[in-house]
Short mmCIF file of C-alpha atoms in Angstrom, two decimals:
data_model
loop_
_atom_site.label_atom_id
_atom_site.label_comp_id
_atom_site.label_asym_id
_atom_site.label_seq_id
_atom_site.Cartn_x
_atom_site.Cartn_y
_atom_site.Cartn_z
CA ILE N 275 -18.36 -1.79 20.02
CA PRO N 276 -17.62 -4.48 17.37
CA ALA N 277 -16.63 -7.96 18.45
CA CYS N 278 -12.91 -8.79 18.28
CA GLY N 279 -12.60 -12.43 19.32
CA PRO N 280 -9.64 -14.53 18.14
CA LYS N 281 -11.80 -16.44 15.65
CA LEU N 282 -12.63 -13.28 13.69
CA ALA N 283 -10.31 -12.45 10.79
CA ALA N 284 -8.57 -9.10 11.08
CA LYS N 285 -6.02 -7.05 9.15
CA SER N 286 -2.82 -5.59 10.50
CA LEU N 287 -2.63 -2.80 7.87
CA PHE N 288 -5.50 -0.58 6.82
CA VAL N 289 -6.18 2.99 5.75
CA ALA N 290 -9.35 5.03 6.06
CA ARG N 291 -10.47 8.63 5.71
CA MET N 292 -11.02 10.53 8.94
CA GLY N 293 -14.62 11.58 9.50
CA GLU N 294 -15.89 14.63 11.41
CA GLU N 295 -16.87 12.49 14.40
CA LEU N 296 -13.16 11.68 14.93
CA GLN N 297 -11.81 15.06 13.85
CA GLU N 298 -13.78 16.96 16.52
CA PRO N 299 -12.32 15.28 19.64
CA LEU N 300 -8.84 15.37 18.09
CA LEU N 301 -9.17 19.12 17.47
CA ARG N 302 -10.41 19.67 21.02
CA LEU N 303 -7.42 17.70 22.26
CA ALA N 304 -5.03 19.79 20.13
CA ARG N 305 -6.56 23.04 21.41
CA LEU N 306 -5.57 22.05 24.94
CA LEU N 307 -2.00 22.93 23.94
CA ASP N 308 -3.15 26.56 24.24
CA ALA N 309 -4.90 25.89 27.55
CA PRO N 310 -2.53 23.75 29.61
CA GLU N 311 -4.44 24.53 32.81
CA ASP N 312 -7.47 22.67 31.40
CA ALA N 313 -5.54 19.68 30.11
CA PRO N 314 -5.45 17.56 33.31
CA ALA N 315 -9.25 17.58 33.54
CA LEU N 316 -10.26 17.48 29.86
CA ALA N 317 -7.51 15.53 28.05
CA PRO N 318 -8.52 12.12 29.50
CA LEU N 319 -12.14 12.73 28.41
CA TYR N 320 -11.12 13.66 24.87
CA MET N 321 -8.75 10.69 24.64
CA ARG N 322 -11.55 8.40 25.78
CA GLU N 323 -13.80 9.79 23.04
CA VAL N 324 -11.05 9.35 20.41
CA CYS N 325 -10.66 5.69 21.42
CA TYR N 326 -14.42 5.22 21.32
CA ARG N 327 -14.70 6.78 17.84
CA LEU N 328 -11.86 4.60 16.55
CA LEU N 329 -13.50 1.47 17.87
CA LYS N 330 -16.81 2.50 16.28
CA SER N 331 -15.17 3.13 12.90
CA GLU N 332 -15.15 0.78 9.91
CA HIS N 333 -11.84 -0.68 11.13
CA GLY N 334 -12.84 -0.81 14.78
CA ARG N 335 -12.57 -4.59 14.98
CA HIS N 336 -9.03 -4.52 13.60
CA ILE N 337 -8.02 -1.76 16.02
CA ALA N 338 -9.43 -3.76 18.91
CA HIS N 339 -7.32 -6.73 17.84
CA LEU N 340 -4.21 -4.55 17.71
CA ALA N 341 -4.91 -3.28 21.20
CA MET N 342 -5.15 -6.77 22.69
CA HIS N 343 -2.05 -7.47 24.81
CA GLU N 344 0.24 -9.83 22.90
CA GLY N 345 -2.52 -10.77 20.46
CA SER N 346 -1.69 -12.40 17.13
CA LEU N 347 -1.87 -9.10 15.21
CA GLN N 348 0.51 -7.46 17.63
CA LYS N 349 2.97 -10.33 17.31
CA ILE N 350 2.80 -10.42 13.51
CA GLY N 351 3.06 -6.61 13.49
CA LYS N 352 6.49 -6.95 15.16
CA VAL N 353 7.56 -9.36 12.43
CA VAL N 354 6.27 -7.08 9.65
CA SER N 355 8.17 -4.14 11.18
CA HIS N 356 11.35 -6.23 11.39
CA ILE N 357 11.09 -7.31 7.74
CA ASN N 358 10.37 -3.72 6.65
CA ARG N 359 13.54 -2.54 8.40
CA ASN N 360 15.73 -5.43 7.23
CA PHE N 361 14.26 -6.61 3.91
CA ARG N 362 17.62 -6.26 2.11
CA ALA N 363 19.22 -8.91 4.35
CA PRO N 364 18.46 -12.66 4.36
CA ILE N 365 15.68 -13.54 6.78
CA ARG N 366 15.67 -16.53 9.12
CA ILE N 367 12.28 -17.99 9.93
CA ASP N 368 13.46 -19.16 13.35
CA GLU N 369 14.56 -15.58 14.12
CA LEU N 370 11.15 -14.23 13.07
CA ALA N 371 9.46 -16.87 15.24
CA ASP N 372 11.54 -15.69 18.22
CA ILE N 373 10.54 -12.06 17.56
CA ALA N 374 6.86 -13.08 17.52
CA ASP N 375 7.29 -15.49 20.44
CA MET N 376 5.54 -18.14 18.34
CA SER N 377 6.37 -21.54 16.90
CA ILE N 378 7.60 -21.60 13.29
CA SER N 379 4.43 -23.32 12.10
CA GLY N 380 2.27 -20.90 14.12
CA LEU N 381 4.12 -17.93 12.65
CA HIS N 382 3.60 -19.16 9.08
CA GLN N 383 -0.09 -19.77 9.69
CA LYS N 384 -0.83 -16.44 11.36
CA PHE N 385 1.39 -14.39 9.04
CA LYS N 386 -0.36 -15.77 5.96
CA GLU N 387 -3.77 -15.44 7.60
CA ILE N 388 -3.19 -11.74 8.29
CA THR N 389 -1.12 -10.64 5.26
CA SER N 390 -2.11 -13.31 2.68
CA LEU N 391 1.64 -13.86 2.16
CA THR N 392 4.43 -15.92 3.62
CA PRO N 393 7.23 -13.93 5.29
CA LEU N 394 9.50 -14.72 2.32
CA GLN N 395 6.90 -13.55 -0.22
CA PHE N 396 6.42 -10.34 1.76
CA GLN N 397 10.18 -9.70 1.74
CA LYS N 398 10.44 -10.38 -2.01
CA GLN N 399 7.72 -7.85 -2.81
CA LEU N 400 9.47 -5.21 -0.72
CA ARG N 401 12.71 -5.98 -2.54
CA LEU N 402 11.05 -5.56 -5.94
CA ILE N 403 9.58 -2.17 -5.04
CA GLU N 404 12.91 -0.99 -3.61
CA ALA N 405 14.78 -2.27 -6.70
CA VAL N 406 12.52 -0.20 -9.00
CA ARG N 407 12.96 2.87 -6.77
CA SER N 408 16.75 2.49 -6.63
CA LEU N 409 17.24 1.81 -10.36
CA ALA N 410 14.93 4.63 -11.46
CA SER N 411 16.53 7.09 -9.03
CA ALA N 412 19.95 6.40 -10.54
CA ASP N 413 18.72 6.47 -14.16
CA ALA N 414 18.99 9.96 -15.65
CA ASP N 415 16.53 8.97 -18.40
CA ILE N 416 13.67 8.43 -15.93
CA ALA N 417 12.04 11.53 -14.45
CA ALA N 418 9.40 9.93 -12.24
CA VAL N 419 7.87 6.62 -11.16
CA LEU N 420 4.32 6.24 -9.92
CA MET N 421 3.27 3.07 -8.10
CA TYR N 422 -0.41 2.16 -7.99
CA GLY N 423 -2.69 -0.73 -7.09
CA SER N 424 -3.27 -2.61 -3.86
CA PHE N 425 0.26 -2.15 -2.50
CA ILE N 426 -0.17 1.60 -1.99
CA ARG N 427 -3.08 0.81 0.34
CA GLY N 428 -1.13 -1.83 2.27
CA GLU N 429 -3.46 -4.49 0.90
CA GLY N 430 -1.17 -6.36 -1.51
CA ASP N 431 -1.26 -10.14 -1.32
CA ARG N 432 0.14 -13.10 -3.25
CA TYR N 433 -2.34 -12.46 -6.07
CA SER N 434 -1.50 -8.77 -6.45
CA ASP N 435 0.56 -7.28 -9.25
CA VAL N 436 3.14 -4.64 -8.38
CA GLU N 437 2.26 -1.87 -10.83
CA PHE N 438 4.31 1.11 -12.00
CA TYR N 439 4.09 4.06 -14.39
CA LEU N 440 7.59 5.15 -15.49
CA PHE N 441 7.82 8.58 -17.14
CA CYS N 442 10.92 8.69 -19.36
CA ARG N 443 12.92 11.49 -20.96
CA LYS N 444 13.71 9.29 -23.98
CA PRO N 445 12.59 5.87 -25.31
CA LEU N 446 14.04 2.93 -23.38
CA ASN N 447 14.44 -0.78 -24.06
CA SER N 448 11.71 -1.73 -21.60
CA GLU N 449 12.50 -5.43 -21.40
CA ALA N 450 16.19 -4.77 -20.77
CA TRP N 451 15.34 -2.18 -18.10
CA ILE N 452 12.92 -4.49 -16.31
CA THR N 453 15.37 -7.40 -16.25
CA ARG N 454 17.86 -5.09 -14.52
CA VAL N 455 15.31 -4.77 -11.73
CA MET N 456 15.11 -8.51 -11.16
CA PRO N 457 15.56 -11.65 -13.32
CA ALA N 458 12.32 -12.46 -15.17
CA LYS N 459 11.04 -15.91 -16.10
CA MET N 460 8.42 -14.53 -18.49
CA PHE N 461 7.91 -11.25 -20.31
CA PHE N 462 4.90 -10.19 -22.42
CA ARG N 463 2.48 -7.37 -23.26
CA ASN N 464 -1.06 -7.65 -21.97
CA GLU N 465 -4.25 -6.66 -23.82
CA PHE N 466 -3.75 -3.01 -22.79
CA GLY N 467 -0.20 -2.84 -24.19
CA THR N 468 1.36 -2.90 -20.71
CA GLU N 469 4.76 -4.56 -20.24
CA VAL N 470 4.31 -7.49 -17.83
CA ALA N 471 7.09 -9.48 -16.19
CA VAL N 472 6.78 -12.60 -14.07
CA PHE N 473 9.92 -12.67 -11.96
CA GLU N 474 11.86 -15.69 -10.72
CA ASN N 475 10.42 -15.24 -7.25
CA GLY N 476 6.88 -15.62 -8.62
CA ILE N 477 5.92 -11.95 -8.32
CA ARG N 478 4.22 -10.33 -11.31
CA GLY N 479 5.03 -6.73 -12.19
CA GLU N 480 3.26 -4.40 -14.62
CA PHE N 481 5.27 -1.54 -16.14
CA HIS N 482 3.93 1.39 -18.19
CA PHE N 483 6.78 3.25 -19.96
CA GLN N 484 5.58 6.66 -21.13
CA PRO N 485 7.21 9.92 -22.28
CA VAL N 486 7.53 12.41 -19.47
CA GLU N 487 5.41 14.82 -21.56
CA GLU N 488 2.46 12.46 -21.02
CA VAL N 489 2.50 12.71 -17.24
CA GLY N 490 -0.91 14.39 -17.52
CA VAL N 491 -2.45 10.97 -18.22
CA ILE N 492 -2.80 10.67 -14.45
CA LYS N 493 -5.50 13.34 -14.55
CA THR N 494 -7.70 11.06 -16.66
CA TRP N 495 -7.96 8.58 -13.80
CA GLY N 496 -10.56 10.67 -12.01
CA GLY N 497 -13.59 8.58 -11.13
CA LEU N 498 -11.80 5.28 -11.86
CA THR N 499 -9.22 5.17 -9.09
CA THR N 500 -8.20 7.18 -6.05
CA CYS N 501 -5.21 9.39 -5.27
CA GLU N 502 -5.85 9.41 -1.54
CA TYR N 503 -2.48 7.66 -1.06
CA ALA N 504 -0.58 10.15 -3.23
CA ASP N 505 2.50 10.25 -1.01
CA THR N 506 2.92 6.47 -1.24
CA MET N 507 2.20 6.44 -4.98
CA ARG N 508 5.06 8.83 -5.78
CA LEU N 509 7.91 6.32 -5.73
CA VAL N 510 10.35 8.63 -7.58
CA ASP N 511 9.66 12.29 -8.37
CA LYS N 512 12.93 14.01 -9.27
CA GLU N 513 11.50 17.36 -10.38
CA GLY N 514 8.18 17.41 -8.56
CA LEU N 515 6.21 16.59 -11.73
CA LEU N 516 4.02 13.98 -10.04
CA GLU N 517 3.31 16.16 -7.03
CA GLU N 518 2.30 19.05 -9.29
CA THR N 519 0.15 16.86 -11.56
CA MET N 520 -1.61 15.07 -8.73
CA ALA N 521 -2.31 18.23 -6.75
CA GLY N 522 -5.61 18.87 -8.50
CA ILE N 523 -6.89 15.29 -8.51
CA SER N 524 -9.57 14.35 -6.02
CA ARG N 525 -8.51 12.02 -3.24
CA GLU N 526 -12.03 10.70 -2.86
CA ARG N 527 -12.60 7.04 -3.63
CA PRO N 528 -14.51 6.41 -6.89
CA ARG N 529 -18.16 5.39 -6.88
CA HIS N 530 -17.72 1.88 -8.22
CA GLY N 531 -21.48 1.43 -8.53
CA SER N 532 -21.91 4.37 -10.90
CA PRO N 533 -23.21 3.68 -14.46
CA GLU N 534 -19.86 4.84 -15.91
CA ASN N 535 -17.82 2.45 -13.79
CA ARG N 536 -20.21 -0.42 -14.42
CA GLU N 537 -19.88 0.13 -18.17
CA TRP N 538 -16.07 0.30 -17.87
CA LEU N 539 -15.99 -2.97 -15.90
CA ALA N 540 -18.32 -4.74 -18.35
CA LYS N 541 -16.17 -3.71 -21.34
CA SER N 542 -13.00 -4.79 -19.53
CA LEU N 543 -14.46 -8.21 -18.79
CA ILE N 544 -15.64 -8.61 -22.39
CA ASN N 545 -12.16 -7.64 -23.59
#
């Protein structure tokens, strides 16, 4: 079982694919629903194996931290849940410290250590994502919005861009639309032609505005990125276009060490 001492860094949010070694005890546990007379004897054994497999997994150390009674991850997890539920309202650091049962300085230190963000930065990123969702949902000229990048994996930090593909029914004034999301301090196009905004709160957003007829561009991402978080990626999907388009795309993670990906990375760096 991996070590999980307090001096070891750990994450509070992580996603992984389930392997057969974990699927098997979970299936055996589920089958006990059809054999309730066997459950009292077998269910504890299967649950013990599930816990063992989780602890032996790639995120076992993080899971062990989460299971520690009143450990730092558990305390910060309460704060993250509170901000997720109440991100539209002003947050008070002293209130968050009370929720975590920590000092204000201790909360700041541990929150940033675990999430790479301050509580205020975390709230601002949630507000940006929700603002894009809300504005696009109300805009009849936008059929779908796809979010991609580190935020869909729960791994966004203060260095991460919030990235969106917006599929439009007619051409839009992109700069005007983006500034309706949130006031921007800077607006430019990067080397790939993507609209980039640096907002007043310091968050950087990348926006791809494309005709809805070009939604098939997502299919060209195979081998370069993953669609394993498809449900999180579909921020707005008014007519099911994204769900239909993404249905045939592999959810396997790309082989970043492949010759094709190495060549793509080298050309990107040169560019």
